[in-house]
Amino acid sequence: MLFLFLLVGCTTDSRTLSLIERAESVMIDHPDSALNMLRSVDTTTIYRERDMAHYRLALAESHYYLRQDDSRDSLASLLHDYYFTSDDHSKRARALYQYALSLIRQAEYVEAMYTLDEVEESLSRVVNKRLEALVHRSKGDIYNVNMLFQQAISEVEKAKLYFDECGLTQHSLHANLLIISYYIQSRDYDTALQLLPDFESKVVEAQDQYLLNEVLFHYCIIIVADEYAPLGNLLSRVDTQYLNEYTAVYYYSFSAIFEAYSGNFERAFELLATARESTSPDISFHKSLVDYAEYAIYLLRGDYFNAHTIYCQMIAAQDQRTLGALDNEVMRSQVEALAAKVASEQKLQQRMVVIYVLSVVVIVFVALVLVYLFVMHQRRYREQV
């Protein structure tokens, strides 16, 4: 009876487990509702370590879907510590993915790539095509940041295939846009121009004005490499109601260039100031685009001294990125080295466990022998008496 009482006392409340599962079931479509459910959980009713880990995983994912990165990151290490050695591969894959995203935010790209490899290892044992797509997209992000554009394109193409298999049209369209963007960043404008018309027709069919704006801005990026005249037609098609924190800087930068091309330099500098205010410190291309717009305005005005100054600053920034990219050739070898280190540490831990178990066995054996000898000694003593 006491055993049953202790067992019940150490078991998580069934209503709590049910609430966590309900939150997970609505997570993707209604993350705010899922988060509210999870916040209503009385964590003092969670007794088992695996149930607490499950609760933290659901909580981290709700923050992820709501783009509350700081809250998600605070749970990431705890998820990694529990699930890294877990054989529940479905939850392990989800938990390590959250940890990898946290590492990417901290620019810990080598460890993030290794962690994503571990996610793929778990996904090879379970079916979760949506997560597989997200893993490949995240790998593409890492390669892109490190200027390894061909690898980035390859990963996002895989992501797009998985998104298509899952019927996630919007995710697939965004993956398509990333592929075009990576071709542009690698200066392969011809391939980007080949892909853009078909992509534009899909976006129009989907009636997604946000994406259509991005299509127009990608055309602008390619065009300004050669001429400025077509910018007016492209910008006239942009619906400014659908500008966001990412695309606003494109609109104001290209508008500033076109105003300068049209001879309206005062208006051009006003738009340039708005563009600079719209830049995000987390997006390096924003600053590059605004710098280029400023260079173009000075050049069109005939102010070659200032144009040359901005141009030199742009070259210096590009050189800094290029020098940083020189180390990226060894990124995969760094990932492999990290994997080997972790595997070695795991083997060492396994050996320590074996040694510990053997030590316990030896101690128990010696204790039993000593007890046996003591009992025999006592028996002989009684017989002599």
Coordinates of C-alpha atoms in Angstrom, one line a residue:
M1 CA 0.0 0.0 0.0
L2 CA 2.8 2.4 0.9
F3 CA 4.5 1.6 -2.4
L4 CA 1.3 2.4 -4.4
F5 CA 1.0 5.7 -2.5
L6 CA 4.5 6.7 -3.3
L7 CA 4.0 5.7 -6.9
V8 CA 0.9 7.8 -7.3
G9 CA 2.6 10.7 -5.5
C10 CA 5.5 10.7 -8.0
T11 CA 3.3 10.6 -11.1
T12 CA 2.4 13.7 -13.0
D13 CA -1.3 14.7 -12.9
S14 CA -3.2 13.2 -15.9
R15 CA -5.0 16.5 -16.5
T16 CA -1.7 18.3 -16.8
L17 CA -0.5 15.8 -19.4
S18 CA -3.8 16.1 -21.3
L19 CA -3.5 19.9 -21.3
I20 CA 0.1 19.7 -22.7
E21 CA -1.1 17.4 -25.5
R22 CA -4.0 19.7 -26.3
A23 CA -1.7 22.6 -26.6
E24 CA 0.5 20.7 -29.0
S25 CA -2.4 19.8 -31.1
V26 CA -3.3 23.5 -31.8
M27 CA 0.3 24.8 -31.7
I28 CA 0.9 25.4 -35.4
D29 CA -2.5 27.0 -36.2
H30 CA -3.1 28.8 -32.9
P31 CA 0.2 29.3 -31.1
D32 CA -1.3 32.0 -28.9
S33 CA -4.0 29.7 -27.6
A34 CA -1.4 26.9 -27.1
L35 CA 0.8 29.3 -25.0
N36 CA -2.2 30.4 -22.9
M37 CA -2.9 26.7 -22.2
L38 CA 0.7 26.0 -21.2
R39 CA 0.8 29.0 -19.0
S40 CA -2.2 27.8 -17.2
V41 CA -0.4 24.6 -16.2
D42 CA 0.5 24.3 -12.5
T43 CA 4.1 23.1 -12.8
T44 CA 4.0 21.8 -9.2
T45 CA 1.8 18.9 -10.6
I46 CA 4.6 17.8 -12.9
Y47 CA 6.7 15.3 -11.0
R48 CA 8.6 13.2 -13.6
E49 CA 11.6 14.6 -15.4
R50 CA 10.4 13.5 -18.8
D51 CA 7.1 15.2 -18.3
M52 CA 8.8 18.5 -17.3
A53 CA 11.0 18.2 -20.4
H54 CA 7.9 17.6 -22.6
Y55 CA 6.2 20.7 -21.0
R56 CA 9.3 22.8 -21.8
L57 CA 9.4 21.5 -25.3
A58 CA 5.8 22.5 -26.0
L59 CA 6.4 25.9 -24.3
A60 CA 9.5 26.5 -26.4
E61 CA 7.7 25.6 -29.6
S62 CA 4.8 28.0 -28.8
H63 CA 7.3 30.8 -28.3
Y64 CA 8.9 29.8 -31.7
Y65 CA 5.6 30.0 -33.6
L66 CA 4.9 33.4 -32.0
R67 CA 8.5 34.5 -32.8
Q68 CA 9.3 35.2 -29.2
D69 CA 12.9 34.2 -29.6
D70 CA 14.2 35.4 -26.2
S71 CA 11.7 33.3 -24.4
R72 CA 12.4 30.3 -26.6
D73 CA 16.2 30.6 -26.2
S74 CA 15.9 30.5 -22.4
L75 CA 14.5 27.0 -22.6
A76 CA 16.8 25.7 -25.4
S77 CA 19.7 24.6 -23.3
L78 CA 17.5 22.7 -20.9
L79 CA 15.9 20.9 -23.8
H80 CA 19.3 20.0 -25.2
D81 CA 20.6 18.7 -21.9
Y82 CA 17.6 16.4 -21.5
Y83 CA 16.9 15.2 -25.0
F84 CA 20.4 14.9 -26.5
T85 CA 20.8 11.4 -25.2
S86 CA 17.1 10.5 -25.4
D87 CA 15.9 7.6 -27.5
D88 CA 12.5 9.4 -28.0
H89 CA 13.5 10.5 -31.5
S90 CA 10.3 12.4 -32.3
K91 CA 10.8 14.7 -29.3
R92 CA 14.6 14.7 -29.6
A93 CA 14.4 16.0 -33.2
R94 CA 12.0 18.8 -32.1
A95 CA 14.0 19.8 -29.1
L96 CA 17.3 19.9 -30.8
Y97 CA 15.9 22.0 -33.6
Q98 CA 14.8 24.6 -31.1
Y99 CA 18.4 24.5 -29.6
A100 CA 19.9 24.9 -33.1
L101 CA 17.7 28.0 -33.8
S102 CA 19.0 29.4 -30.5
L103 CA 22.6 28.8 -31.6
I104 CA 22.0 30.4 -35.0
R105 CA 20.7 33.5 -33.2
Q106 CA 24.0 33.6 -31.3
A107 CA 26.0 33.1 -34.5
E108 CA 27.3 29.8 -33.2
Y109 CA 27.1 28.3 -36.7
V110 CA 29.4 25.3 -36.4
E111 CA 27.6 23.9 -33.3
A112 CA 24.3 24.8 -34.9
M113 CA 25.1 22.8 -38.0
Y114 CA 26.2 19.9 -35.9
T115 CA 23.0 20.1 -33.9
L116 CA 21.0 20.1 -37.2
D117 CA 22.8 17.0 -38.3
E118 CA 21.7 15.4 -35.0
V119 CA 18.1 16.4 -35.7
E120 CA 18.4 14.7 -39.1
E121 CA 19.8 11.6 -37.4
S122 CA 16.6 11.4 -35.3
L123 CA 14.4 12.2 -38.3
S124 CA 15.8 9.2 -40.1
R125 CA 14.0 7.1 -37.5
V126 CA 10.6 8.9 -37.5
V127 CA 8.4 10.6 -40.0
N128 CA 8.2 14.4 -39.8
K129 CA 8.6 15.9 -43.2
R130 CA 7.7 19.4 -42.1
L131 CA 10.5 19.4 -39.6
E132 CA 12.9 18.0 -42.2
A133 CA 12.0 20.9 -44.4
L134 CA 12.7 23.4 -41.6
V135 CA 16.0 21.8 -40.9
H136 CA 17.2 22.1 -44.5
R137 CA 15.9 25.7 -44.6
S138 CA 17.9 26.5 -41.5
K139 CA 21.0 24.9 -42.9
G140 CA 20.5 27.1 -46.0
D141 CA 20.3 30.1 -43.7
I142 CA 23.7 29.2 -42.1
Y143 CA 25.4 28.6 -45.5
N144 CA 24.0 31.9 -46.8
V145 CA 25.2 33.9 -43.8
N146 CA 28.6 32.4 -44.4
M147 CA 28.5 33.2 -48.2
L148 CA 28.4 29.5 -49.2
F149 CA 25.6 30.2 -51.7
Q150 CA 25.6 27.0 -53.7
Q151 CA 25.3 24.9 -50.5
A152 CA 22.6 27.3 -49.4
I153 CA 20.6 26.9 -52.6
S154 CA 21.0 23.1 -52.4
E155 CA 19.6 23.0 -48.9
V156 CA 16.7 25.3 -49.6
E157 CA 15.8 23.3 -52.7
K158 CA 15.5 20.2 -50.5
A159 CA 13.4 22.2 -48.1
K160 CA 11.0 23.2 -50.9
L161 CA 10.6 19.6 -51.9
Y162 CA 9.5 18.6 -48.4
F163 CA 7.2 21.6 -48.1
D164 CA 5.6 20.6 -51.4
E165 CA 5.1 17.0 -50.1
C166 CA 3.4 18.4 -47.0
G167 CA 1.2 20.7 -49.0
L168 CA 2.6 23.8 -47.3
T169 CA 2.2 26.1 -50.3
Q170 CA 3.1 29.3 -48.4
H171 CA 6.3 27.8 -47.0
S172 CA 7.2 26.5 -50.5
L173 CA 6.8 29.9 -52.0
H174 CA 9.0 31.5 -49.4
A175 CA 11.6 28.8 -50.0
N176 CA 11.4 29.6 -53.7
L177 CA 12.0 33.2 -53.0
L178 CA 15.1 32.3 -50.9
I179 CA 16.5 30.3 -53.8
I180 CA 16.2 33.3 -56.1
S181 CA 17.6 35.6 -53.4
Y182 CA 20.7 33.3 -53.0
Y183 CA 21.3 33.3 -56.8
I184 CA 21.2 37.1 -56.7
Q185 CA 23.6 37.3 -53.8
S186 CA 26.0 34.9 -55.7
R187 CA 25.7 37.4 -58.6
D188 CA 24.1 34.8 -60.8
Y189 CA 21.6 37.3 -62.2
D190 CA 20.8 35.2 -65.3
T191 CA 19.5 32.3 -63.3
A192 CA 17.5 34.6 -61.0
L193 CA 15.9 36.3 -64.0
Q194 CA 15.0 32.9 -65.4
L195 CA 13.2 31.9 -62.2
L196 CA 11.5 35.2 -61.4
P197 CA 8.7 35.2 -64.0
D198 CA 7.4 31.7 -63.1
F199 CA 7.6 32.6 -59.4
E200 CA 5.8 35.8 -60.0
S201 CA 2.9 34.0 -61.7
K202 CA 2.6 31.6 -58.7
V203 CA 2.6 34.6 -56.2
V204 CA -0.1 36.3 -58.2
E205 CA -2.1 33.1 -58.3
A206 CA -1.7 32.9 -54.5
Q207 CA -2.8 36.5 -54.2
D208 CA 0.0 37.2 -51.8
Q209 CA 0.8 41.0 -52.0
Y210 CA 3.7 40.7 -49.5
L211 CA 5.5 38.2 -51.7
L212 CA 4.6 40.2 -54.8
N213 CA 6.3 43.2 -53.3
E214 CA 9.4 41.1 -52.7
V215 CA 9.4 39.8 -56.3
L216 CA 9.3 43.4 -57.5
F217 CA 12.2 44.4 -55.2
H218 CA 14.3 41.4 -56.4
Y219 CA 13.8 42.7 -60.0
C220 CA 15.0 46.1 -58.8
I221 CA 18.1 44.6 -57.2
I222 CA 19.0 43.0 -60.6
I223 CA 18.1 46.0 -62.7
V224 CA 20.1 48.6 -60.7
A225 CA 23.3 46.8 -61.6
D226 CA 22.9 48.1 -65.1
E227 CA 20.2 50.9 -65.3
Y228 CA 17.8 52.9 -63.3
A229 CA 15.0 53.8 -65.7
P230 CA 12.8 50.7 -65.2
L231 CA 12.7 51.3 -61.4
G232 CA 9.8 53.7 -61.8
N233 CA 7.5 51.1 -63.4
L234 CA 8.4 48.4 -60.9
L235 CA 8.0 50.7 -57.9
S236 CA 4.6 51.9 -59.2
R237 CA 3.4 48.2 -58.8
V238 CA 4.4 48.1 -55.1
D239 CA 1.5 48.2 -52.7
T240 CA 2.9 50.2 -49.8
Q241 CA 0.2 48.9 -47.5
Y242 CA 2.0 45.6 -47.5
L243 CA 5.5 46.8 -46.6
N244 CA 6.9 45.3 -43.5
E245 CA 10.1 45.7 -41.4
Y246 CA 12.1 43.7 -44.0
T247 CA 10.8 45.2 -47.2
A248 CA 10.4 48.9 -46.3
V249 CA 14.1 49.5 -46.7
Y250 CA 13.9 48.2 -50.2
Y251 CA 11.1 50.5 -51.2
Y252 CA 12.6 53.6 -49.8
S253 CA 16.1 52.9 -51.1
F254 CA 15.0 52.1 -54.7
S255 CA 12.6 55.1 -54.5
A256 CA 15.5 57.3 -53.5
I257 CA 17.6 56.1 -56.4
F258 CA 14.7 56.7 -58.9
E259 CA 14.1 60.2 -57.6
A260 CA 17.8 61.0 -58.0
Y261 CA 17.6 59.5 -61.5
S262 CA 14.6 61.9 -62.2
G263 CA 16.6 64.9 -60.9
N264 CA 14.7 65.3 -57.6
F265 CA 17.7 65.2 -55.3
E266 CA 16.1 66.8 -52.3
R267 CA 13.4 64.2 -52.3
A268 CA 16.0 61.5 -52.9
F269 CA 17.9 62.4 -49.7
E270 CA 14.6 62.5 -47.7
L271 CA 13.8 58.9 -48.9
L272 CA 17.4 57.9 -48.2
A273 CA 17.0 59.1 -44.6
T274 CA 13.8 57.1 -44.2
A275 CA 15.5 54.0 -45.7
R276 CA 18.3 54.3 -43.2
E277 CA 15.8 54.6 -40.3
S278 CA 14.1 51.4 -41.6
T279 CA 17.3 49.3 -41.6
S280 CA 17.5 46.3 -39.2
P281 CA 20.8 45.7 -37.5
D282 CA 20.2 42.0 -37.8
I283 CA 20.0 42.1 -41.6
S284 CA 23.4 43.0 -43.1
F285 CA 22.0 43.4 -46.6
H286 CA 19.9 46.4 -45.4
K287 CA 22.9 48.5 -44.7
S288 CA 24.6 47.5 -48.0
L289 CA 21.5 48.5 -49.9
V290 CA 21.2 51.9 -48.3
D291 CA 24.9 52.5 -48.8
Y292 CA 24.5 51.7 -52.5
A293 CA 21.5 54.0 -52.7
E294 CA 23.6 56.8 -51.2
Y295 CA 26.4 56.1 -53.6
A296 CA 24.0 56.1 -56.6
I297 CA 22.5 59.5 -55.5
Y298 CA 25.9 61.2 -55.3
L299 CA 26.9 59.7 -58.6
L300 CA 23.8 60.9 -60.4
R301 CA 24.2 64.3 -58.9
G302 CA 27.8 64.5 -60.1
D303 CA 29.3 64.6 -56.6
Y304 CA 32.1 62.2 -57.4
F305 CA 34.1 62.9 -54.3
N306 CA 31.3 61.8 -51.9
A307 CA 30.3 59.0 -54.3
H308 CA 33.9 57.7 -54.2
T309 CA 34.0 57.9 -50.4
I310 CA 30.8 55.8 -50.1
Y311 CA 32.1 53.4 -52.7
C312 CA 35.3 52.9 -50.7
Q313 CA 33.3 52.2 -47.6
M314 CA 31.2 49.6 -49.5
I315 CA 34.4 47.9 -50.7
A316 CA 35.8 47.8 -47.2
A317 CA 32.6 46.3 -45.9
Q318 CA 32.6 43.7 -48.7
D319 CA 36.2 42.9 -48.0
Q320 CA 35.4 42.3 -44.3
R321 CA 32.6 39.9 -45.3
T322 CA 34.9 38.2 -47.8
L323 CA 37.7 37.8 -45.3
G324 CA 35.2 36.3 -42.8
A325 CA 34.1 33.9 -45.5
L326 CA 37.6 32.6 -46.0
D327 CA 37.2 30.6 -42.8
N328 CA 34.0 29.0 -44.1
E329 CA 35.9 26.4 -46.2
V330 CA 36.6 24.6 -43.0
M331 CA 33.1 24.9 -41.5
R332 CA 32.1 21.3 -42.4
S333 CA 35.4 20.0 -41.1
Q334 CA 34.7 21.9 -37.9
V335 CA 31.3 20.3 -37.6
E336 CA 32.9 16.8 -38.2
A337 CA 35.5 17.6 -35.5
L338 CA 32.8 18.7 -33.1
A339 CA 30.8 15.5 -33.8
A340 CA 33.9 13.4 -33.2
K341 CA 34.6 15.2 -30.0
V342 CA 31.0 14.6 -28.7
A343 CA 31.2 11.0 -29.8
S344 CA 34.5 10.6 -27.9
E345 CA 33.0 12.2 -24.8
Q346 CA 30.0 9.9 -25.0
K347 CA 32.3 6.9 -25.3
L348 CA 34.2 8.1 -22.3
Q349 CA 31.0 8.5 -20.4
Q350 CA 30.0 5.0 -21.4
R351 CA 33.3 3.7 -20.2
M352 CA 32.9 5.5 -16.9
V353 CA 29.5 4.0 -16.5
V354 CA 30.9 0.5 -17.2
I355 CA 33.8 1.2 -14.7
Y356 CA 31.3 2.4 -12.1
V357 CA 29.1 -0.6 -12.6
L358 CA 32.0 -3.0 -12.4
S359 CA 33.3 -1.2 -9.3
V360 CA 29.9 -1.6 -7.6
V361 CA 29.8 -5.3 -8.6
V362 CA 33.3 -5.8 -7.2
I363 CA 32.4 -4.0 -4.0
V364 CA 29.3 -6.0 -3.6
F365 CA 31.2 -9.2 -4.3
V366 CA 33.9 -8.4 -1.8
A367 CA 31.2 -7.5 0.8
L368 CA 29.4 -10.8 0.2
V369 CA 32.7 -12.7 0.5
L370 CA 33.5 -10.8 3.8
V371 CA 30.0 -11.6 5.1
Y372 CA 30.4 -15.2 4.1
L373 CA 33.8 -15.4 5.8
F374 CA 32.4 -13.7 8.9
V375 CA 29.4 -16.1 9.0
M376 CA 31.7 -19.2 8.5
H377 CA 34.0 -17.9 11.2
Q378 CA 31.1 -17.4 13.6
R379 CA 29.8 -20.9 12.8
R380 CA 33.2 -22.5 13.5
Y381 CA 33.5 -20.5 16.7
R382 CA 30.2 -21.8 17.9
E383 CA 31.1 -25.3 17.0
Q384 CA 34.3 -25.1 19.0
V385 CA 32.4 -23.7 21.9

